[in-house]
Short mmCIF file of C-alpha atoms in Angstrom, two decimals:
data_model
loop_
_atom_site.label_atom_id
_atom_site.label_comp_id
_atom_site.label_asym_id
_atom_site.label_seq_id
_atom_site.Cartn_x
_atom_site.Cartn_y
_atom_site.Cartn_z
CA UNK A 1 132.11 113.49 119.11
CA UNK A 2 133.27 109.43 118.74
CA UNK A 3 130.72 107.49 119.18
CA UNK A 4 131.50 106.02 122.82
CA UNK A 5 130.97 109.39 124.03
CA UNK A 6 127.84 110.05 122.48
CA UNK A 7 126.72 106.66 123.82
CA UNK A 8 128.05 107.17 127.72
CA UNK A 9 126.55 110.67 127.24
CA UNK A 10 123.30 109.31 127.13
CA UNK A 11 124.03 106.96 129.62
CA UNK A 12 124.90 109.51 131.98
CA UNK A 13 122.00 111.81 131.65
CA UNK A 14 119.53 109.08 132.66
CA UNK A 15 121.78 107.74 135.38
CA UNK A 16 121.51 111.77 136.99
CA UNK A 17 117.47 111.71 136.40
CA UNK A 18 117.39 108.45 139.09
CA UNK A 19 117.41 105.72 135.73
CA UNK A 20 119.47 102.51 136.41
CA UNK A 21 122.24 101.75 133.77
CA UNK A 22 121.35 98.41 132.35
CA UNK A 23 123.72 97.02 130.23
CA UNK A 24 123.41 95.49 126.65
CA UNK A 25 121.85 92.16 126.48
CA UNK A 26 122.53 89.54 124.56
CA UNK A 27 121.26 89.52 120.84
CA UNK A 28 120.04 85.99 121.78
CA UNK A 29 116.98 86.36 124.29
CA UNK A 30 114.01 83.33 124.89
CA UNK A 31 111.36 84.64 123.07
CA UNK A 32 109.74 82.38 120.30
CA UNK A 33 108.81 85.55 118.34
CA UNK A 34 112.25 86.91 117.29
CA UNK A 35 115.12 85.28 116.46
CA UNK A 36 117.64 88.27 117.43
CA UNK A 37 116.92 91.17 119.62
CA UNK A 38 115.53 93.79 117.15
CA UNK A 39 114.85 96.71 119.26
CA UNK A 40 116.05 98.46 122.49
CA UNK A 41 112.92 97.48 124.59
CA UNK A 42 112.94 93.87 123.55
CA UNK A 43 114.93 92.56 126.91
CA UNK A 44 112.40 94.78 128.37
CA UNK A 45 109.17 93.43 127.27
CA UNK A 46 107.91 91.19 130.38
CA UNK A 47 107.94 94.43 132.33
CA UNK A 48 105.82 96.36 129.54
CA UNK A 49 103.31 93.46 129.54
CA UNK A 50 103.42 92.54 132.90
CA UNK A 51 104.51 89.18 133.13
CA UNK A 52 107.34 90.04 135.62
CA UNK A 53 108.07 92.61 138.14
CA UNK A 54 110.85 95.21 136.81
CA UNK A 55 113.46 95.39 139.28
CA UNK A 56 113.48 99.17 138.92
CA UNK A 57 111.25 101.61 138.00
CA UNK A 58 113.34 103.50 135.24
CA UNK A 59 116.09 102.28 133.20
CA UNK A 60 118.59 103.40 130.70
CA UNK A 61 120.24 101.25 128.11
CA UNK A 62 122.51 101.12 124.94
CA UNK A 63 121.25 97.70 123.43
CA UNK A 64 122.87 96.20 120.61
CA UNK A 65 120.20 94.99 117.56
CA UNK A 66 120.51 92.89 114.42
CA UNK A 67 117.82 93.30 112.20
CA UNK A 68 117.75 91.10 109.00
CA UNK A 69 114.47 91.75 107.57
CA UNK A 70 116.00 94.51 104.98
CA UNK A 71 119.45 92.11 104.49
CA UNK A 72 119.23 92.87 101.03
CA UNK A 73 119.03 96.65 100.99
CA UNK A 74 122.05 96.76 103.06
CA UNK A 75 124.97 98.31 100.95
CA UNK A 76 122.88 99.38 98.12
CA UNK A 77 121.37 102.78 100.44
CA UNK A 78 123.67 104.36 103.03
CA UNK A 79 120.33 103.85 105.74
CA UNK A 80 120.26 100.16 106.04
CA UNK A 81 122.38 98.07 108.38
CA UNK A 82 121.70 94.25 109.95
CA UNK A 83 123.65 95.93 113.30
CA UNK A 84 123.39 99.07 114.77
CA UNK A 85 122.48 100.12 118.35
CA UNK A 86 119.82 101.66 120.26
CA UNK A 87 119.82 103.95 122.96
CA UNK A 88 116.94 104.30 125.32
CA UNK A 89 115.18 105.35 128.34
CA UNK A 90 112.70 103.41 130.35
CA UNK A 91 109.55 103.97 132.79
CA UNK A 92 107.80 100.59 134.36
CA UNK A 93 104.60 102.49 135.32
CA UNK A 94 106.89 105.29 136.82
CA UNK A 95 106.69 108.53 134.59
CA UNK A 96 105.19 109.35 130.90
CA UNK A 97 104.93 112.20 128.59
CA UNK A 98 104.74 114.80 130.92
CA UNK A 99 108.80 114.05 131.72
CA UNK A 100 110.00 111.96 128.28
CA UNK A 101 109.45 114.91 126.32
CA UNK A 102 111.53 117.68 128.63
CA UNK A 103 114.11 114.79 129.15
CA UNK A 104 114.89 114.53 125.57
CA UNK A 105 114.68 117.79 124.66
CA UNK A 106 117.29 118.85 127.12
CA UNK A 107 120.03 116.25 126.33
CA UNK A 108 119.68 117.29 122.69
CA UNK A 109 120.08 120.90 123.10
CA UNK A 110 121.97 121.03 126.26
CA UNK A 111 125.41 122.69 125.50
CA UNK A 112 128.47 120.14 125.01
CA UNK A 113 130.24 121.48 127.88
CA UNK A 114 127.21 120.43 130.05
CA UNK A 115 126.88 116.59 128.75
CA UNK A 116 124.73 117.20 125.79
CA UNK A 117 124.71 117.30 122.05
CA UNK A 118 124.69 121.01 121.49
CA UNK A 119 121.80 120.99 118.86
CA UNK A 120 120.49 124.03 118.17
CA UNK A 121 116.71 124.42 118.93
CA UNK A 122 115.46 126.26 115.61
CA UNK A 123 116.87 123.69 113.91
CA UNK A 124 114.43 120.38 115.60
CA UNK A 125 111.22 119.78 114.63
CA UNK A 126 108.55 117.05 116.46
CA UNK A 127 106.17 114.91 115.01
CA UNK A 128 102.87 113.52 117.33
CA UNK A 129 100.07 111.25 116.38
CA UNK A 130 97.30 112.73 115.03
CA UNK A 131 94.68 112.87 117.74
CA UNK A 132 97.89 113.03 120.56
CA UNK A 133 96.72 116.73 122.00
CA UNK A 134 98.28 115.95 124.95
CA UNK A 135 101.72 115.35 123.65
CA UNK A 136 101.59 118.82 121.15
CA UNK A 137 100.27 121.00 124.67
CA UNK A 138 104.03 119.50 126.30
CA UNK A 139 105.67 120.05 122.85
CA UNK A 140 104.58 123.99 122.96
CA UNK A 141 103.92 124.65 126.24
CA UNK A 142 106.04 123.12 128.60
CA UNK A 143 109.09 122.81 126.31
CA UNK A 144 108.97 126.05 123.88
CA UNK A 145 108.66 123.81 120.40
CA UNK A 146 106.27 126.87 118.66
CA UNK A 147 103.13 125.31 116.78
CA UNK A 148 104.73 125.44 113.08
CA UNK A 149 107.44 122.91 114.01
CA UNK A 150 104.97 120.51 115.60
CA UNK A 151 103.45 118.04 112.94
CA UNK A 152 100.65 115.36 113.17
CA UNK A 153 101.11 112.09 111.57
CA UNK A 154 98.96 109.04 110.83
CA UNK A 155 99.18 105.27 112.12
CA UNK A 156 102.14 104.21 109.98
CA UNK A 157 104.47 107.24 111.15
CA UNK A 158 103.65 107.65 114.68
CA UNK A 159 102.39 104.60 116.07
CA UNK A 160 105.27 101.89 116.91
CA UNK A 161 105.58 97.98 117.88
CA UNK A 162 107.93 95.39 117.11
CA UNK A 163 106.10 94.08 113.98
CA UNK A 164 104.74 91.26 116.02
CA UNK A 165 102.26 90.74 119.11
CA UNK A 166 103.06 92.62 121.93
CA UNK A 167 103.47 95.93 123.67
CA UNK A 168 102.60 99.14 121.33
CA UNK A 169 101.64 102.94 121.88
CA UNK A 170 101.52 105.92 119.71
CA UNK A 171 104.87 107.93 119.44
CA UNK A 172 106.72 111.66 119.35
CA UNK A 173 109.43 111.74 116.88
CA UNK A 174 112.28 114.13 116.70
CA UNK A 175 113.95 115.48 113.81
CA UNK A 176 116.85 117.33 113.03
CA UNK A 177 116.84 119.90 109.82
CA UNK A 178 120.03 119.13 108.18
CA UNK A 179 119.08 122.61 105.71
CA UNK A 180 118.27 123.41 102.26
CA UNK A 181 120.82 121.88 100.55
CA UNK A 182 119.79 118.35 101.82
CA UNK A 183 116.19 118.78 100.38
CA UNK A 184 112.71 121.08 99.75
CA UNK A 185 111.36 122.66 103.08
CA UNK A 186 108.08 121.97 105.05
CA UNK A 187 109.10 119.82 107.84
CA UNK A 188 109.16 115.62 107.99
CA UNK A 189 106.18 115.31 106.30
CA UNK A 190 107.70 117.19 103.32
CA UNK A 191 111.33 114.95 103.17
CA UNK A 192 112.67 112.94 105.40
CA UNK A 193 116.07 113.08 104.10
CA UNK A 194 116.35 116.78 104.63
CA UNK A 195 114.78 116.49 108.39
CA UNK A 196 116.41 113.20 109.88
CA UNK A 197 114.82 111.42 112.85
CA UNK A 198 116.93 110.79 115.56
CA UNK A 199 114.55 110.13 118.82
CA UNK A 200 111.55 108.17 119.03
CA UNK A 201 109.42 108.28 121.91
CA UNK A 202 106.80 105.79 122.11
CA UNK A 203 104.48 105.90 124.71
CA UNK A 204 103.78 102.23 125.54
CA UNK A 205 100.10 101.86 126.64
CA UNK A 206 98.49 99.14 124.54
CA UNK A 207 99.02 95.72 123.83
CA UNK A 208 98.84 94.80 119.96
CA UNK A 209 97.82 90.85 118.52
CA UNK A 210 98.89 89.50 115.09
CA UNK A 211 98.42 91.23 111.80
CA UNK A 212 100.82 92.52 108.93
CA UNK A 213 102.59 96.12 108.14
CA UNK A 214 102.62 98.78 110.49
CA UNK A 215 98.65 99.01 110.48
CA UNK A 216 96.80 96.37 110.02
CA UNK A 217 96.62 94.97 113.61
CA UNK A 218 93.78 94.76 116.25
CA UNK A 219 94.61 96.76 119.78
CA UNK A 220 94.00 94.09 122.45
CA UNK A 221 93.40 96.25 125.26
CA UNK A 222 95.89 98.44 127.35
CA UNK A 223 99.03 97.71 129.06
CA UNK A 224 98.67 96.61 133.04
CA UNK A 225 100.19 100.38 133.10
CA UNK A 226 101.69 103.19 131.21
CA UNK A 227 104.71 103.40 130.32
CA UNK A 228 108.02 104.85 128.43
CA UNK A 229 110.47 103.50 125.56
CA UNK A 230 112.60 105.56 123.39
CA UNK A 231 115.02 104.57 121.29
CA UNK A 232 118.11 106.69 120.10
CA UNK A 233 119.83 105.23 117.14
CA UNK A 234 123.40 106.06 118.42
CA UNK A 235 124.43 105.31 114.44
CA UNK A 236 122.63 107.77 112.97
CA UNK A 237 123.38 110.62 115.65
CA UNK A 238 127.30 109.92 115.52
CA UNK A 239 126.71 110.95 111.63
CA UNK A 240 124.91 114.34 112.62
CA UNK A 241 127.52 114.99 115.25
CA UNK A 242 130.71 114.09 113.38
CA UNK A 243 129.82 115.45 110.65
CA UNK A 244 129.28 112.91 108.18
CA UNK A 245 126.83 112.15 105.32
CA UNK A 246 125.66 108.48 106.69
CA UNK A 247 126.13 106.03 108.79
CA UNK A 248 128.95 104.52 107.36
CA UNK A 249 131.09 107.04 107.34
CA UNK A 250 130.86 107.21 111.22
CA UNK A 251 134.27 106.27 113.13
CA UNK A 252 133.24 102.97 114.20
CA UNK A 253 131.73 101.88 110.71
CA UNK A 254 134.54 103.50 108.55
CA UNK A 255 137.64 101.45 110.45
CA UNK A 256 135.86 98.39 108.70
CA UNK A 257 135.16 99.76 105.87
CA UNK A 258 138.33 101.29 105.39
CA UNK A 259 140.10 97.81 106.10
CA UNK A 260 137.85 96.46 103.26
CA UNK A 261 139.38 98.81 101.00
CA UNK A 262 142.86 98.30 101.79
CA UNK A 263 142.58 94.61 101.55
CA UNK A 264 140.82 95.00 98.25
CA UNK A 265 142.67 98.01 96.60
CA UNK A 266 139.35 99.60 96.14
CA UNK A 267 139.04 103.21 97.10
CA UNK A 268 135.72 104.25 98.69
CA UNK A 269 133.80 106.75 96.51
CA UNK A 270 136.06 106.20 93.60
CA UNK A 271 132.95 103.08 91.86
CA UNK A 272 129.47 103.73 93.08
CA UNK A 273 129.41 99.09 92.42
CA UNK A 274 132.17 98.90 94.34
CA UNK A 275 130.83 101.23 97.55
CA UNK A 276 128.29 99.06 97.76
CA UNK A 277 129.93 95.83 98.05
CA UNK A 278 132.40 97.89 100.42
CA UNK A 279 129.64 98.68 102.76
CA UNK A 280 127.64 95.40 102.57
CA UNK A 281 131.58 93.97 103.97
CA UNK A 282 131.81 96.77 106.42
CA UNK A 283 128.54 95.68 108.04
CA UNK A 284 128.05 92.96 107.62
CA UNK A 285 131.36 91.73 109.43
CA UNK A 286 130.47 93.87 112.31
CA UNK A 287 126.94 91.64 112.41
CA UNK A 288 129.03 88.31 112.29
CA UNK A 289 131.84 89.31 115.50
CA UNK A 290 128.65 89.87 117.39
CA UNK A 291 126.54 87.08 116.69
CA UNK A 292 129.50 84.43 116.93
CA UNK A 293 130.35 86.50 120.48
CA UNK A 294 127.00 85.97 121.76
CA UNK A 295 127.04 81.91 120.37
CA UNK A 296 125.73 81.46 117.37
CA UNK A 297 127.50 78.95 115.23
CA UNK A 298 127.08 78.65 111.53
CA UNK A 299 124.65 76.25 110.59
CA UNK A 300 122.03 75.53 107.91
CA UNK A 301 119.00 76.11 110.41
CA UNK A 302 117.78 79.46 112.43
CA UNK A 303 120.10 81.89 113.96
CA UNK A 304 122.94 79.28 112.40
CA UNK A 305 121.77 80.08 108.96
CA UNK A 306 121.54 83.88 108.91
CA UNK A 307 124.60 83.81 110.46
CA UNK A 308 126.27 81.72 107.53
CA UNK A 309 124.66 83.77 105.03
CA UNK A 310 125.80 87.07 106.61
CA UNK A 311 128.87 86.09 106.48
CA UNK A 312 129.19 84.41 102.94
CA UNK A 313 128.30 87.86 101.93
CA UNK A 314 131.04 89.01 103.21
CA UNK A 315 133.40 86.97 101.18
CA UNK A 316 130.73 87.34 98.10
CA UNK A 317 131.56 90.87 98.44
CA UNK A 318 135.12 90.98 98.74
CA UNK A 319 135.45 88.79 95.78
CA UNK A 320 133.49 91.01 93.98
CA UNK A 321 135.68 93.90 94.86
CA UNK A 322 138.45 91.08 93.72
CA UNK A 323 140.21 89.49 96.55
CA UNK A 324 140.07 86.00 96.37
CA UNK A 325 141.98 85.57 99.25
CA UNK A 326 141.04 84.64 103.01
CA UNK A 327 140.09 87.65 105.17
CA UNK A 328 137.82 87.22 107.42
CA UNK A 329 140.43 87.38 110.34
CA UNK A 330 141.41 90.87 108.94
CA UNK A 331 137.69 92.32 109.23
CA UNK A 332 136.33 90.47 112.36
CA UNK A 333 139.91 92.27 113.99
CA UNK A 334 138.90 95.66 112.42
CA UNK A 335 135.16 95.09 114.00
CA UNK A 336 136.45 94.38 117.26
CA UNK A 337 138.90 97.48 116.77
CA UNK A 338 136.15 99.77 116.38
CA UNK A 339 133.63 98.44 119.02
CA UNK A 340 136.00 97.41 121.41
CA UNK A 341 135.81 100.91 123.13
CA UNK A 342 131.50 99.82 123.76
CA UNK A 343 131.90 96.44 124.53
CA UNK A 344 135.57 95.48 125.82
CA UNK A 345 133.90 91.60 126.45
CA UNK A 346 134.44 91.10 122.41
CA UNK A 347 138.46 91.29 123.24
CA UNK A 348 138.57 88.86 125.29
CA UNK A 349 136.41 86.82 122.78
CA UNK A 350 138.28 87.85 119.60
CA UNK A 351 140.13 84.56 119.10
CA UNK A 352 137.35 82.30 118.98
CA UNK A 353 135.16 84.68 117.02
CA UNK A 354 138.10 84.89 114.57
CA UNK A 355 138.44 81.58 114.57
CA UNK A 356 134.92 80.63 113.26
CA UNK A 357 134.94 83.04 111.00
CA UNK A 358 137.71 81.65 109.25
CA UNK A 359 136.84 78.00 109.59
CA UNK A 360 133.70 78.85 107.76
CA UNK A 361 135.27 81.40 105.04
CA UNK A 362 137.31 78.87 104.18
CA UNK A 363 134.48 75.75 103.96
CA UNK A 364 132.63 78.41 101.94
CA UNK A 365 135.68 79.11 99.32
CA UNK A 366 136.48 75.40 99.61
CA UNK A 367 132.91 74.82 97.88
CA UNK A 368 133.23 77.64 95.79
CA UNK A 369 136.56 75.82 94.28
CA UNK A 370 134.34 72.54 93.82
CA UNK A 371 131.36 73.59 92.14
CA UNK A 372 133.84 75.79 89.30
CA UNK A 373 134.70 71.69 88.89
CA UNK A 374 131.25 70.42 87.89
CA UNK A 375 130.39 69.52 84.32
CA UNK A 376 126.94 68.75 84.33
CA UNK A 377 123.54 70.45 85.33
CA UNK A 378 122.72 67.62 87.53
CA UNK A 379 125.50 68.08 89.78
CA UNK A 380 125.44 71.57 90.00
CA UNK A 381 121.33 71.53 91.25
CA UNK A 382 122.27 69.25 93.66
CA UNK A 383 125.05 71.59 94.95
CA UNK A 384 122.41 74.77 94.74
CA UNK A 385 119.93 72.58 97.27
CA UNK A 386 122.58 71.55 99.09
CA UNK A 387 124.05 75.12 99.77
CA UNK A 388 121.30 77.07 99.56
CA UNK A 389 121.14 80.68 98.20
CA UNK A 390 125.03 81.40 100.25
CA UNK A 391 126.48 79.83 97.59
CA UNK A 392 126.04 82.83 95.01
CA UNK A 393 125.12 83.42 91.87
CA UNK A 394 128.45 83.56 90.35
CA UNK A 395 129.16 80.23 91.45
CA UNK A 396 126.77 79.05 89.67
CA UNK A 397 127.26 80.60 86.15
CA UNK A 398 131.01 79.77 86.83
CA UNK A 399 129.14 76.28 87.15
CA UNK A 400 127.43 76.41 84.11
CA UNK A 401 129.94 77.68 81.49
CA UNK A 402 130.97 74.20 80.53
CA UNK A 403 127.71 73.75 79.58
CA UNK A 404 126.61 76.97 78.07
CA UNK A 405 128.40 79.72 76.16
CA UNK A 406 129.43 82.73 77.62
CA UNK A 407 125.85 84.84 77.14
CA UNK A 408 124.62 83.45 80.20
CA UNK A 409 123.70 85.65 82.94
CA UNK A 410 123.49 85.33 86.85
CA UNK A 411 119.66 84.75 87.25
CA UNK A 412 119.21 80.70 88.99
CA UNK A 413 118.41 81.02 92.51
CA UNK A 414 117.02 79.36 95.20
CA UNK A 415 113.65 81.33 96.20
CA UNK A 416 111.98 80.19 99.97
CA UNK A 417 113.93 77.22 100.11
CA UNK A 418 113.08 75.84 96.94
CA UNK A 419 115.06 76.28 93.43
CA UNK A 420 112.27 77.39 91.66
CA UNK A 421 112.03 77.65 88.01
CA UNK A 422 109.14 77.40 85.27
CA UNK A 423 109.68 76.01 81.52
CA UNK A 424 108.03 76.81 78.66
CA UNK A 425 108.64 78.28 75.08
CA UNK A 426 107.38 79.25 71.49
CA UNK A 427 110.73 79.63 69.24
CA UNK A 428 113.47 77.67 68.70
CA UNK A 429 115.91 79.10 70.92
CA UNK A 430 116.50 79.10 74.57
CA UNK A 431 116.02 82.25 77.16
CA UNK A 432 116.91 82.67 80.64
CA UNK A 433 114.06 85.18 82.04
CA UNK A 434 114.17 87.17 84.89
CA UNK A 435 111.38 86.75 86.96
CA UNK A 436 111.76 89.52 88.44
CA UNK A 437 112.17 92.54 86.03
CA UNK A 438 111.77 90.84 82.47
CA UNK A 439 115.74 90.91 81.38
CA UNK A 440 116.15 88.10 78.82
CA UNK A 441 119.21 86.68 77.43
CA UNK A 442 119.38 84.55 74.77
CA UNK A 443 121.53 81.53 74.64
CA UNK A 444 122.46 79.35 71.28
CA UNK A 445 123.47 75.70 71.59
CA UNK A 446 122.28 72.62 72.71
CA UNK A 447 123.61 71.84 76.12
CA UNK A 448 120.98 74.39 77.65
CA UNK A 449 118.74 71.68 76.89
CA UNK A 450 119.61 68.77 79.04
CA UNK A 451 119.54 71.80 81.77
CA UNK A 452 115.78 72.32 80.83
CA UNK A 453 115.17 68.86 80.66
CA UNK A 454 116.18 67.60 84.09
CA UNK A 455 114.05 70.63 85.38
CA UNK A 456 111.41 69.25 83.47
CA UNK A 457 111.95 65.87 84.46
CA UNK A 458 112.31 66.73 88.64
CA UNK A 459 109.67 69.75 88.99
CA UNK A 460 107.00 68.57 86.37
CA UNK A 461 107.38 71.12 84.40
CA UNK A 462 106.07 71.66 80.92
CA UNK A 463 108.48 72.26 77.82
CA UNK A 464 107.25 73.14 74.41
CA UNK A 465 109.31 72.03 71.42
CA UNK A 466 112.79 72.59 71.26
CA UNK A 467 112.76 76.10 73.14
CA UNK A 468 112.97 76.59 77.20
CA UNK A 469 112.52 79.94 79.02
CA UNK A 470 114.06 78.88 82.36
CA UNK A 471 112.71 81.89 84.77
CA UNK A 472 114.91 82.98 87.81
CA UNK A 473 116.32 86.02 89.36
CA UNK A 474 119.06 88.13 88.14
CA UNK A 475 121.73 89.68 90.60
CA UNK A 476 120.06 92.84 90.75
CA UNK A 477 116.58 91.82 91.69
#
């Protein structure tokens, strides 16, 4: 099943239970906590709270979400993407447990031939929070779910928000038993890589203040009324539908991917180093049509700058997998390919989103060409504060090799804004350290010096004889 069926599938059931079809919203809303929409609900949080009247009293959606916080686990596990979208069904006040549980439960097990997914019922389990009685008497009673598949689960598994202040509730989670061979038994508690969520229903009652992790937050009091939000990741059920081991193997995500590899001559599966950067391109290309389609420009501020470091990791990525060549207009066509059948608006956008792209691929590899120029420390800092962490780390040992010999490794980088780096020594020889997991390489010559030096000179920091231990970050931390 493609994935614009299993999204107008969902859209369908809802719009037959009396739900309004709202479409997508921008990933750009006016809310000074979030800099993207991060979650289905988001465009429908003054309802939830109360600040405005919803004009209906249920809703349906497929909302489009860019979620950044994880950026840098995105390639290196097949479970993290900065795009992906949410499906989801909504009550203002109007229904609650009693009908989001049977509603979910029969569009998942519904036969194909009567607009469902076909799951097989012995084969979902349900999670509840732990003192949620009323939610496990539904689960078993009403629906049929019998007691051994229902599991109770603390605060950080079945209680959701946004991560910041606002609407929150506990939640009913539904998982799908992919069998043995996929990990040990026992249920979601036991392995969630065996049983894979793929519903969440949260039922929104409370409002939450500030307060970090998924915990540690005071309840401010209860919503003006009860209410429903699930959310559907349409990603990860195309991948139990079709067939596949991950999301990005799903049709959508593999026509990018698989452009990647053509323009790159790497075969997917063939270098686990390589799949990575392959599926870092694959979404992260997808994350830059839609961003520049809803109006962010690149920039060195905000929205601006996650959008120009998205998409210098694109071309990080692809030079990595060794094509030094423009092609951003190549995978910004392939995203609009594959998501064109969802959201037909990006075709009549794809010249000007193409367009940006390239301009800033090629002021990117522009400045990549200048700083392999430079010849002195001095000038290459002042590039690194300049540019920022997009400019990569091989940049700047390309950088550097006129002033060092070739046993220098990738670890200078800019760390919250600031290139931050501490001197000291004992020996006679200089070290770069990673700060990160201890990897030390040792470097012989003098030029390292005048490196240390300046550092020394502009941060204040101490060196000790003729030895420096310049501590950074290597690639893989």
């Amino acid at each position: 099943m493609e994935s614009a069926e299993i999204r107008s599938r969902f859209l369908n059931y809802f719009e037959s239970k009396g739900h309004t079809v709202v479409p997508s919203a921008s990933l750009l809303l006016d809310d000074p906590t979030l800099l993207f929409v991060n979650a289905g609900m988001v465009p429908f949080k003054p309802y939830f709270l109360g600040e405005a009247a919803p004009p209906y009293p249920r809703a349906v959606s497929a909302q489009k979400v860019v979620r950044t916080l994880d950026i840098e686990e995105v390639g290196k596990t097949t479970r993290h993407a900065s795009f992906f979208q949410m499906c989801g069904n909504f009550s203002f006040g109007d229904y609650f447990k009693e009908q989001a549980i049977p509603y979910a439960w029969e569009l998942l097990t519904s036969p194909v031939s009567a607009g469902g997914y076909g799951f097989p019922e012995d084969k979902l389990w349900v999670t509840v929070y732990l003192d949620d009685d009323e939610s496990v008497d539904i689960w078993h009673k009403v629906v049929g779910v019998p007691m051994e598949r229902i599991q109770r689960r603390d605060m950080a598994d079945n209680y959701w928000s946004m991560g910041v202040p606002g609407p929150c509730g506990p939640c009913s989670e539904i998982y799908y038993d992919r069998g043995p061979e996929h990990g040990r038994e026992g249920g979601p508690i036991a392995d969630e890589t065996r049983y894979l969520e793929v519903w969440n229903l949260v039922f929104m009652q409370f409002e939450r203040g500030e307060g970090p992790g998924k915990e540690n937050f005071p309840i401010l009091g209860e919503l003006p009324s009860k209410s429903i939000d699930t959310g559907m990741g349409l990603e990860r059920m195309a991948a139990l539908l079709q067939g596949v081991d991950n999301i990005y193997e799903i049709d959508t995500t593999r026509i990018i991917l698989d452009r990647a590899s053509e323009l790159s001559g790497r075969k997917y599966g063939a270098d686990p180093k390589s799949d990575v950067a392959l599926r870092v391109v694959a979404d992260h290309a997808r994350t830059c049509a839609f961003l520049i389609a809803d109006g962010v420009l690149p920039g060195n501020e905000g929205r601006g700058y996650v959008l120009r470091r998205i998409l210098r990791r694109v071309v990080r990525n692809m030079r990595l997998l060794g094509t030094n060549d423009p092609s951003m207009k190549e995978l910004i066509a392939a995203s609009i390919t594959a998501m064109a059948p969802q959201y037909p608006e990006l075709l009549s956008e794809q010249g000007r989103i193409m367009s940006i792209a390239a301009a800033e691929e090629e002021t990117f590899l522009s400045t990549l060409e200048r700083a392999g120029g430079f010849a002195s420390a001095q000038e290459v800092y002042r590039l690194m504060q300049r540019e920022g962490e997009s400019i990569g780390l091989t940049t700047v040992y390309r950088s550097l090799q006129s002033l060092v010999n070739d046993k220098i490794v990738d670890v200078l980088r800019r760390d919250d804004g600031e290139a931050i780096y501490r001197l000291c020594g004992e020996a006679h020889h200089h070290h770069l350290v990673c700060k990160g997991c201890g990897d030390t390489v040792e470097i012989e010559g003098g030029a390292i010096e005048k490196w240390a030096k300046m550092m020394a000179e502009e941060h204040g920091f101490r060196e000790v004889g003729h030895t420096a231990e310049i501590f950074g970050l290597c690639a893989k931390c």
